[in-house]
Amino acid sequence: MRYAWLGCLLLCRLLVAAPQDADVNVNTRYTVESVILSGQGWTTNLRSETTDKISLGLRHQLVALIGQKLNPAGLDSLAANLKKELSAREVTHRVVRGQNPEEVRVEFEVKPAKVSADLNLDQFVYDSKQGWSGSGAAGLTAGQHSFSLGLVSDGDWLDERYAGFRARYEDKRLLSDRISFRFQVESYHDQWNSSTLAELAARPGLTSEAYRARQNFQPSVTIALAKPLTLEVGTRMERFENEDPAAGTVASDALITTLRFHRRLEDSDSQQDLDADCSLHAATRALGSDFVYSMRTAGVRYQFHRGKHVVTDNAWTGMILGRAPLSDRFVMGNTYYLRGWNKYELDPLGGNRAVHNSVEYRYGPLQVFYDAGAIWDAGQQATPRQSLGVGLRESAFSLAVAFPVRSGHIEPILMMGILP
Amino acid sequence: MSEPSRGSQISRRSWLLAGLVAPLFRARAADSLAVTFDGDNLHIASPGLHFLIGKPLQRLTGGGTVVYLGRLTLFRDPFVTPFRRTDARFVVSYDIWGEDKFSVTVPEPIPRTVLLPASAAEAWCIENLAINASGLPPDRPFWLLLDLRTVPRKDLSQVLGDSGISIKNFFIEFFSRQPGTDDPQWTRPAGPLRLADLVRTPGRGKIG
């Protein structure tokens, strides 16, 4: 009996033991009406809006607060996660009265780092046909200004292997929050595949001569027309140094405009992203260009995300009218378009017409994809091609084997690395 | 059996130490503690002491929780050798929808919570810091020192919800470290005092 009483006393002691924060903060009886996330020049009410600034997981955690009783202790860890994800100097939070009695609003304020430096590996990929390609950059951000300097060696994206540096300055708020300014400088040395050189000799006048180096200066302004719609306007001034130094340089100066649209729809357990863009590059003699051409491209990308399932469809098409330099012509058979095909086999000079569609399904890290497309030159017959692939993808890390679908032998291509 | 009294003799060394220590509290001299005795315990009051201010207040009005740790130390010489001490923690929050009221919870020994305006909440915390005076001869001088600090945010998880040995260990570790620049500290001295000279109040039970 004595032990029973002792047990009761211990139980009572446990029941009246020091309360958790959830019990001792007087505001825990109030319901969270909304969660506001704000930073320098931006505010998002997570009750009615979404934001791409933070990850889906963290956004779900913040949205989950709405409608629940306030838990002040949990706000500290959410603020810490926000600080980490946004690389902010500080994230503070406060609770204020909501619009209705007994309801409160949780406000997180993000104070950006005064100066931050980062080192990024943008791309590092191995293709069993084209070898290694990689690019990385060191960046410095001070308030709205950012500057980056990177090194590139790429044998994947174009028909040339180019290596050099890329520097970029960006002012994210030029006069207004809706306007940003960017100036990019690139300087590369080029190497050519023998099949490209042979094709150049066979088809003179189709495009530029092979060049040993090229530089690009590209100032542009991006205007947020409406929240999901942006317009980029700028110029692209390229200089090509001929293989023969005596031949001097040729210029390709073009006006560039790109219209982009992004829309995200999400509910409690799924997310849909729709991206669309169309662009026009116009190079004319009026700008002092040696090449006269116009390039139009358009693309639509749709992604559906639910749990571990991700389905993506990416459609893209492009057309060049006139004579564009080699670096501006379309290329397929790389790690983005018609994966599994050899680009030098498809068209060693690239093409001025292209159409492509890629469907991809992912379950966790497992990935399967189907690419279909065609690349050709005006006046030629377009030949549709397809490829299939399987692999593993986790975040930016990818390992895939792609097979071109064709009669005869199967020659798979292995691709692995870090993809954007 | 209580320790035999050595009369009201204070050594010259103690007075010398008192002379050295006293200037430390000079700035606070005007706010020194008012001490009463209920026959068992010493109770303190400090109407001029306001700790619901500055950054802690900012945190509170932003809906957060602030934990204050209080320590009352009894000395039988001028602030040199602690004779007895008592610790308490006060968990404070500000009622967002209330009429400028603060909720104060004292988790030990039995959790008690009050909802009061700022100055009343401050007074209530100080009232709860009583110390047992047993073994203190009525005619021997003694000194009291109040030390009140806020717990930094990073340590909140250790003091919210914990009880027993772990919180006692936290008190020991917390009061042995120097407060950070962002962690305010309030100290108030009192003494020399004698039990025989103190205002007697009705007994309020055994504390400390």
XYZ file of C-alpha atoms in Angstrom:
628
model
C 0.000 0.000 0.000
C 2.860 2.283 0.887
C 4.363 1.688 -2.580
C 1.007 2.408 -4.222
C 0.872 5.800 -2.501
C 4.465 6.425 -3.482
C 3.607 5.558 -7.081
C 0.659 7.963 -6.992
C 2.854 10.704 -5.622
C 5.442 10.157 -8.344
C 2.731 10.213 -11.015
C 1.321 13.444 -9.610
C 4.803 14.883 -9.587
C 5.215 13.956 -13.247
C 1.847 15.457 -14.117
C 2.649 18.743 -12.475
C 6.260 18.713 -13.672
C 7.625 21.803 -15.354
C 5.463 22.612 -18.354
C 6.712 22.763 -21.913
C 6.852 26.027 -23.787
C 3.622 25.015 -25.505
C 1.920 25.241 -22.125
C 3.634 28.278 -20.613
C 3.462 30.824 -23.438
C 0.144 32.582 -23.055
C -0.202 32.971 -26.827
C -0.429 29.238 -27.460
C -4.187 29.544 -27.070
C -4.407 31.655 -30.239
C -4.797 30.294 -33.760
C -2.383 31.221 -36.534
C -4.302 33.201 -39.155
C -1.491 33.705 -41.674
C 2.274 33.465 -42.118
C 4.080 36.377 -43.755
C 7.577 36.068 -45.169
C 9.308 39.313 -46.067
C 12.713 40.505 -47.145
C 14.316 43.453 -48.812
C 11.666 44.669 -51.234
C 9.446 41.582 -51.151
C 6.638 40.201 -49.048
C 4.770 36.920 -49.414
C 1.627 35.974 -47.541
C 1.865 32.195 -47.500
C -1.862 31.899 -46.863
C -2.663 33.106 -50.371
C 0.643 33.169 -52.274
C 3.531 30.857 -53.046
C 7.186 31.712 -53.332
C 10.101 30.077 -55.118
C 12.596 31.577 -52.699
C 12.395 28.623 -50.334
C 12.216 24.868 -50.765
C 8.943 23.022 -51.055
C 9.553 21.210 -47.769
C 10.139 24.368 -45.774
C 7.197 26.090 -47.427
C 4.956 23.201 -46.414
C 6.209 23.487 -42.827
C 5.377 27.202 -42.775
C 1.978 26.771 -44.405
C 1.195 23.981 -41.936
C 1.242 26.574 -39.124
C -1.884 28.235 -40.535
C -5.023 27.134 -38.749
C -3.080 25.546 -35.909
C -2.575 26.799 -32.364
C 0.558 28.931 -32.100
C 3.721 27.116 -31.050
C 6.297 29.849 -30.294
C 9.090 27.334 -29.657
C 8.708 25.954 -33.186
C 9.167 29.386 -34.751
C 12.827 29.546 -33.707
C 13.727 26.394 -35.630
C 11.762 27.552 -38.681
C 13.625 30.883 -38.579
C 16.919 28.975 -38.374
C 15.955 26.873 -41.416
C 14.969 30.001 -43.346
C 18.285 31.614 -42.489
C 20.138 28.569 -43.752
C 18.177 28.213 -46.987
C 18.265 31.899 -47.869
C 21.880 32.412 -46.733
C 20.535 35.359 -44.781
C 22.358 37.404 -42.176
C 19.441 37.064 -39.819
C 15.837 35.883 -39.808
C 13.670 37.321 -37.063
C 10.102 36.441 -36.271
C 7.291 38.054 -34.377
C 3.672 37.378 -33.659
C 1.114 40.140 -34.082
C -2.628 40.356 -33.784
C -4.585 38.899 -36.680
C -7.651 40.440 -38.256
C -10.018 38.369 -36.155
C -9.959 38.157 -32.360
C -8.045 35.202 -30.936
C -6.095 34.878 -34.205
C -2.500 35.872 -34.739
C -0.221 36.519 -37.672
C 3.316 35.123 -37.714
C 5.805 37.370 -39.492
C 9.296 36.260 -40.535
C 11.662 38.986 -41.643
C 14.693 38.001 -43.684
C 17.714 40.281 -43.400
C 20.037 39.524 -46.301
C 23.736 39.042 -45.777
C 25.644 42.278 -46.333
C 28.357 40.520 -48.283
C 28.347 36.849 -49.100
C 30.707 34.735 -51.117
C 29.986 31.386 -52.672
C 31.625 28.811 -54.851
C 29.404 26.867 -57.234
C 29.996 23.886 -59.455
C 27.371 24.627 -62.134
C 27.971 21.599 -64.281
C 30.296 18.630 -64.241
C 29.346 15.905 -66.619
C 30.934 12.936 -68.343
C 29.641 11.728 -71.682
C 31.212 8.525 -72.950
C 31.401 10.044 -76.482
C 32.373 13.650 -75.721
C 34.389 13.273 -72.537
C 34.279 15.640 -69.592
C 32.603 19.023 -69.462
C 32.468 21.314 -66.485
C 31.852 24.826 -65.332
C 32.122 26.476 -61.954
C 32.067 29.988 -60.599
C 33.007 31.997 -57.552
C 30.433 34.590 -56.613
C 30.285 37.657 -54.425
C 26.976 39.239 -53.419
C 26.629 42.588 -51.702
C 23.016 43.600 -51.259
C 21.381 43.795 -54.655
C 24.703 43.537 -56.499
C 26.306 40.266 -57.404
C 29.436 39.421 -59.293
C 30.699 36.055 -60.415
C 33.738 34.774 -62.212
C 33.776 31.248 -63.564
C 35.797 28.815 -65.603
C 34.319 26.654 -68.350
C 35.472 23.685 -70.379
C 32.568 22.329 -72.407
C 32.535 19.700 -75.114
C 28.857 18.882 -74.681
C 26.604 21.807 -75.468
C 27.875 22.951 -78.886
C 29.677 21.347 -81.818
C 32.899 22.923 -80.586
C 34.823 22.270 -77.387
C 35.259 25.648 -75.779
C 37.257 26.556 -72.706
C 37.719 29.896 -71.033
C 36.141 32.206 -68.489
C 32.794 33.757 -67.878
C 32.245 36.879 -65.754
C 28.917 38.309 -64.772
C 27.656 41.360 -62.930
C 24.032 41.663 -61.863
C 22.060 44.430 -60.206
C 18.811 42.867 -59.035
C 17.111 46.221 -58.452
C 17.789 48.723 -61.182
C 15.669 51.792 -60.335
C 12.855 49.503 -59.245
C 12.237 46.033 -57.829
C 10.781 45.048 -61.174
C 13.912 45.727 -63.203
C 17.245 43.948 -63.027
C 20.378 44.516 -65.048
C 22.969 41.948 -66.076
C 26.237 42.218 -67.949
C 28.011 39.066 -68.995
C 31.429 38.695 -70.574
C 32.700 35.410 -71.973
C 35.992 34.546 -73.596
C 36.708 31.085 -74.938
C 39.265 29.194 -76.979
C 37.817 26.610 -79.315
C 38.738 23.163 -80.585
C 37.003 21.397 -83.424
C 36.062 17.843 -84.201
C 37.422 16.529 -87.521
C 33.918 15.713 -88.770
C 32.845 19.328 -88.161
C 35.853 20.651 -90.070
C 35.189 18.211 -92.917
C 31.547 19.265 -93.104
C 32.536 22.941 -93.048
C 34.750 22.347 -96.064
C 31.961 20.463 -97.791
C 29.286 23.110 -97.158
C 30.926 26.519 -97.397
C 28.772 29.573 -96.745
C 26.266 27.730 -94.554
C 27.657 29.196 -91.387
C 30.822 30.856 -90.079
C 34.320 29.488 -90.581
C 35.858 27.530 -87.735
C 37.303 30.029 -85.279
C 40.049 29.654 -82.706
C 38.576 31.967 -80.101
C 35.432 33.913 -79.446
C 34.351 36.618 -77.033
C 30.870 37.646 -76.093
C 29.647 40.831 -74.374
C 26.036 40.678 -73.366
C 24.293 43.471 -71.458
C 20.609 42.878 -70.758
C 17.731 44.215 -68.696
C 14.984 42.004 -67.287
C 11.633 43.569 -66.550
C 8.960 41.853 -64.479
C 5.881 42.724 -66.529
C 3.516 40.913 -64.216
C 4.463 38.526 -61.431
C 4.755 35.336 -63.541
C 5.832 37.120 -66.740
C 9.264 38.649 -67.409
C 10.799 40.250 -70.473
C 14.535 40.296 -71.094
C 15.926 42.779 -73.589
C 19.575 43.187 -74.484
C 22.311 42.823 -77.014
C 24.710 40.002 -77.749
C 27.983 41.165 -79.238
C 30.199 38.270 -80.300
C 33.656 38.437 -81.829
C 35.179 35.446 -83.634
C 38.920 35.175 -84.207
C 39.607 33.261 -87.369
C 41.843 30.176 -87.340
C 44.117 32.180 -89.616
C 45.170 35.280 -87.624
C 45.683 37.202 -90.859
C 41.967 36.888 -91.601
C 41.172 39.018 -88.532
C 37.903 38.849 -86.653
C 34.276 38.758 -87.624
C 31.387 40.066 -85.532
C 27.908 38.862 -84.763
C 25.863 41.565 -83.061
C 22.278 40.808 -82.248
C 19.380 42.262 -80.340
C 17.934 39.701 -78.000
C 14.492 39.563 -76.445
C 13.102 36.758 -74.335
C 9.692 36.496 -72.787
C 9.412 34.072 -69.862
C 6.457 32.782 -67.938
C 6.493 30.753 -64.768
C 3.503 29.497 -62.852
C 3.386 27.172 -59.897
C 0.221 25.495 -58.708
C 0.252 23.481 -55.555
C -2.054 21.857 -53.113
C -1.433 19.901 -49.957
C 0.323 16.963 -51.609
C 1.211 17.889 -55.169
C 2.954 20.623 -57.071
C 2.765 21.626 -60.717
C 5.223 23.930 -62.453
C 4.682 25.452 -65.852
C 7.515 27.315 -67.547
C 7.275 28.804 -70.998
C 9.595 31.029 -72.937
C 10.030 32.416 -76.408
C 12.965 34.388 -77.684
C 14.071 36.319 -80.710
C 17.674 37.090 -81.637
C 18.040 39.491 -84.539
C 21.482 40.271 -85.980
C 21.583 43.012 -88.612
C 24.136 45.034 -90.507
C 22.723 48.087 -88.735
C 24.362 46.824 -85.558
C 27.667 46.279 -87.383
C 27.198 42.522 -87.589
C 28.949 40.460 -90.263
C 26.210 37.843 -89.898
C 22.617 38.648 -90.715
C 20.114 36.264 -89.224
C 17.204 35.943 -86.873
C 16.743 33.108 -84.423
C 13.401 32.257 -82.871
C 12.984 29.687 -80.148
C 10.059 28.642 -78.016
C 9.799 26.150 -75.204
C 7.288 24.813 -72.718
C 8.148 22.763 -69.662
C 5.608 21.161 -67.392
C 6.447 19.285 -64.216
C 4.116 17.420 -61.892
C 5.434 16.506 -58.466
C 3.580 14.275 -56.039
C 5.355 12.498 -53.234
C 8.233 10.583 -54.792
C 6.692 10.752 -58.277
C 7.883 13.422 -60.699
C 6.704 13.624 -64.305
C 8.268 16.179 -66.631
C 7.525 17.097 -70.208
C 9.848 19.473 -71.985
C 8.979 20.648 -75.505
C 11.178 22.979 -77.454
C 11.539 24.250 -81.016
C 13.790 26.689 -82.827
C 14.302 28.221 -86.244
C 17.114 30.317 -87.708
C 16.585 32.427 -90.788
C 19.769 33.647 -92.463
C 23.409 32.786 -91.769
C 24.234 32.366 -88.107
C 27.687 31.621 -86.691
C 28.449 28.073 -85.537
C 28.052 28.953 -81.851
C 24.424 30.022 -82.415
C 23.283 26.986 -84.403
C 21.162 24.312 -82.758
C 22.802 21.121 -81.564
C 21.248 17.817 -80.522
C 22.805 14.595 -79.324
C 24.210 16.086 -76.136
C 23.207 15.575 -72.490
C 20.055 17.750 -72.940
C 18.570 16.958 -76.370
C 18.263 13.527 -77.961
C 20.341 11.998 -75.225
C 22.130 8.870 -76.406
C 22.800 10.127 -79.909
C 26.191 11.320 -81.063
C 25.888 14.979 -82.098
C 28.581 14.623 -84.774
C 26.644 11.781 -86.302
C 23.363 13.724 -86.283
C 24.711 16.942 -87.748
C 28.349 17.950 -87.229
C 27.529 21.585 -88.061
C 24.337 21.721 -86.039
C 21.149 22.821 -87.753
C 18.988 25.858 -88.305
C 15.754 24.011 -87.622
C 15.118 21.922 -84.540
C 12.240 20.430 -82.653
C 12.429 18.305 -79.534
C 10.285 16.780 -76.839
C 11.423 14.959 -73.738
C 9.265 13.026 -71.302
C 10.794 12.008 -68.025
C 9.472 10.065 -65.074
C 11.195 9.850 -61.742
C 10.373 7.807 -58.694
C 12.677 8.948 -55.937
C 16.149 8.729 -57.453
C 15.118 6.363 -60.265
C 14.722 8.008 -63.626
C 13.524 6.949 -67.061
C 13.230 9.247 -70.052
C 12.177 9.282 -73.661
C 13.528 11.907 -76.057
C 12.202 12.552 -79.536
C 13.341 15.238 -81.934
C 14.789 16.287 -85.204
C 17.506 18.663 -86.356
C 17.980 19.743 -89.919
C 18.744 22.676 -92.205
C 16.220 24.622 -94.232
C 15.539 22.853 -97.523
C 16.475 19.437 -96.080
C 14.153 16.659 -95.065
C 13.777 16.436 -91.288
C 14.560 12.984 -89.856
C 12.792 12.224 -86.576
C 14.920 10.457 -83.984
C 14.239 8.969 -80.601
C 16.167 7.783 -77.600
C 15.440 6.041 -74.321
C 17.321 6.215 -71.084
C 17.377 4.977 -67.517
C 19.358 6.215 -64.597
C 19.568 7.654 -61.158
C 19.072 11.282 -60.298
C 19.270 12.870 -56.885
C 19.111 16.643 -56.812
C 21.716 17.738 -59.381
C 23.612 14.428 -59.409
C 22.814 12.236 -62.358
C 23.935 8.893 -63.715
C 22.189 7.662 -66.843
C 22.562 5.315 -69.754
C 20.831 6.445 -72.944
C 20.112 4.338 -76.009
C 19.415 5.787 -79.443
C 16.399 4.023 -80.927
C 17.379 2.845 -84.383
C 17.640 -0.304 -86.389
C 20.839 -2.275 -86.266
C 23.297 -2.236 -83.407
C 22.655 -0.566 -80.067
C 25.373 1.745 -78.893
C 24.482 3.171 -75.482
C 26.011 6.361 -74.133
C 26.867 6.727 -70.475
C 26.306 10.134 -68.907
C 27.090 11.054 -65.344
C 27.831 14.111 -63.290
C 26.244 17.252 -61.973
C 23.622 18.751 -64.228
C 21.848 22.085 -63.723
C 21.405 22.617 15.766
C 22.198 26.052 14.455
C 25.728 27.211 14.089
C 26.951 28.990 17.186
C 27.015 32.722 16.854
C 30.339 34.423 16.860
C 28.674 37.626 17.881
C 28.552 40.618 15.624
C 32.312 40.686 15.124
C 33.335 41.210 11.494
C 37.007 40.886 10.755
C 39.033 43.764 9.387
C 39.713 41.734 6.261
C 35.966 41.382 5.633
C 35.404 45.116 6.024
C 38.294 45.708 3.622
C 36.685 43.358 1.097
C 33.379 45.095 1.637
C 35.077 48.377 0.864
C 36.387 46.941 -2.385
C 33.116 45.336 -3.418
C 30.797 48.150 -2.389
C 31.732 50.461 -5.314
C 30.617 47.706 -7.692
C 27.104 48.183 -6.414
C 27.289 51.947 -5.992
C 25.443 52.591 -9.202
C 22.616 50.424 -7.938
C 22.719 51.691 -4.384
C 19.569 53.718 -4.834
C 17.776 50.547 -5.932
C 18.986 48.297 -3.146
C 16.695 45.580 -1.889
C 14.027 46.008 0.739
C 14.187 42.949 2.982
C 11.534 41.569 5.317
C 11.538 38.496 7.557
C 8.570 36.216 8.246
C 10.226 34.169 10.973
C 11.475 31.506 8.545
C 12.401 33.205 5.327
C 13.820 36.447 4.077
C 11.661 38.151 1.462
C 12.869 40.845 -0.860
C 11.303 43.671 -2.812
C 12.795 46.098 -5.297
C 10.176 48.474 -6.667
C 12.795 50.268 -8.744
C 13.933 47.112 -10.511
C 12.453 46.807 -14.004
C 13.536 43.885 -16.109
C 10.663 43.697 -18.587
C 12.520 46.147 -20.779
C 14.811 46.372 -23.816
C 15.499 43.332 -25.959
C 13.662 40.882 -23.685
C 10.573 43.089 -23.933
C 10.964 43.225 -27.697
C 11.066 39.432 -27.785
C 8.028 39.234 -25.528
C 5.890 41.678 -27.479
C 6.829 39.713 -30.588
C 5.052 36.722 -29.087
C 8.157 34.930 -27.826
C 8.965 33.347 -24.510
C 11.653 34.796 -22.248
C 13.018 32.854 -19.310
C 14.536 34.777 -16.412
C 16.739 32.973 -13.935
C 16.968 34.567 -10.520
C 19.462 33.793 -7.753
C 19.341 35.193 -4.250
C 22.523 34.633 -2.268
C 22.936 35.071 1.450
C 26.367 36.072 2.754
C 27.595 36.272 6.334
C 30.428 38.507 5.201
C 30.320 41.373 2.708
C 29.610 39.479 -0.530
C 32.625 37.180 -0.248
C 31.584 33.743 0.968
C 28.098 32.532 0.048
C 26.304 31.030 3.022
C 23.125 29.954 1.272
C 21.480 30.531 -2.075
C 18.147 29.995 -3.729
C 17.401 29.821 -7.446
C 14.198 30.332 -9.358
C 13.143 30.493 -12.996
C 10.370 32.627 -14.366
C 8.891 31.838 -17.763
C 7.400 35.045 -19.154
C 5.261 35.706 -22.209
C 3.212 38.690 -23.362
C -0.449 38.277 -24.185
C -0.825 39.470 -27.782
C -4.585 39.889 -27.421
C -4.515 40.876 -23.734
C -4.581 44.351 -22.291
C -0.845 44.846 -21.910
C -0.473 41.863 -19.608
C 2.347 39.440 -19.052
C 1.981 35.802 -18.157
C 4.565 34.612 -15.634
C 4.962 30.952 -14.760
C 7.082 29.659 -11.910
C 7.559 25.981 -12.726
C 8.868 24.906 -9.307
C 8.028 23.489 -6.886
C 4.401 23.477 -8.047
C 3.741 25.340 -11.301
C 1.968 28.635 -10.739
C 0.953 31.145 -13.405
C -0.233 34.727 -13.113
C -1.348 37.268 -15.731
C -0.345 40.766 -14.634
C 0.681 44.184 -15.965
C 4.437 44.718 -16.356
C 5.329 46.254 -12.984
C 3.104 43.842 -11.056
C 4.614 40.896 -12.941
C 8.107 42.103 -12.060
C 7.171 42.489 -8.398
C 5.600 39.036 -8.356
C 8.819 37.457 -9.651
C 10.928 39.194 -7.007
C 8.486 38.201 -4.252
C 8.965 34.571 -5.236
C 12.685 34.745 -4.545
C 12.654 34.117 -0.797
C 15.514 32.519 1.079
C 15.528 30.496 4.263
C 17.159 32.315 7.160
C 17.602 29.372 9.522
C 20.987 29.280 11.192
C 21.319 33.036 10.971
C 21.772 34.563 14.445
C 19.400 37.512 15.025
C 22.153 39.912 15.949
C 24.762 38.929 13.378
C 25.099 41.034 10.193
C 24.427 39.441 6.851
C 24.276 40.516 3.227
C 21.995 39.600 0.335
C 22.674 39.734 -3.376
C 20.040 39.375 -6.084
C 21.229 38.277 -9.538
C 18.666 38.162 -12.315
C 19.465 37.205 -15.906
C 17.704 36.205 -19.098
C 18.423 32.844 -20.658
C 19.818 33.164 -24.201
C 17.586 31.806 -26.950
C 19.989 28.971 -27.719
C 19.611 27.667 -24.176
C 15.826 27.970 -23.991
C 15.222 24.326 -24.813
C 17.288 23.363 -21.765
C 15.221 25.392 -19.332
C 11.777 24.887 -20.834
C 10.337 21.586 -19.876
C 13.309 20.312 -17.921
C 13.106 19.808 -14.228
C 14.964 18.118 -11.408
C 18.686 17.493 -11.608
C 19.186 18.769 -15.140
C 17.749 22.202 -14.338
C 19.808 22.377 -11.132
C 22.922 21.622 -13.175
C 21.894 24.268 -15.659
C 21.567 26.846 -12.840
C 25.082 26.028 -11.618
C 26.577 26.263 -15.095
C 24.540 29.348 -16.057
C 25.459 31.480 -13.055
C 29.125 30.537 -13.310
C 29.444 31.959 -16.823
C 29.759 35.597 -17.818
C 26.567 36.960 -19.384
C 26.837 37.725 -23.106
C 26.527 41.243 -24.425
C 22.965 40.538 -25.556
C 21.952 38.911 -22.278
C 20.959 41.547 -19.771
C 21.770 41.092 -16.098
C 20.368 42.879 -13.064
C 22.058 42.745 -9.656
C 20.892 44.302 -6.420
C 22.784 44.163 -3.112
C 21.492 44.559 0.414
C 23.382 44.725 3.690
C 24.714 44.744 6.201
C 21.421 43.671 7.777
C 20.447 41.958 11.018
C 17.400 39.747 11.519
C 16.670 41.596 14.718
C 16.343 44.876 12.821
C 14.120 43.590 10.016
C 10.434 44.265 9.678
C 8.564 41.105 10.674
C 5.794 39.988 8.346
C 3.296 37.190 8.905
C 4.744 33.741 8.089
C 4.300 32.631 4.540
C 5.474 29.060 4.847
C 8.822 27.502 4.359
C 10.685 28.542 1.214
C 14.269 28.154 0.108
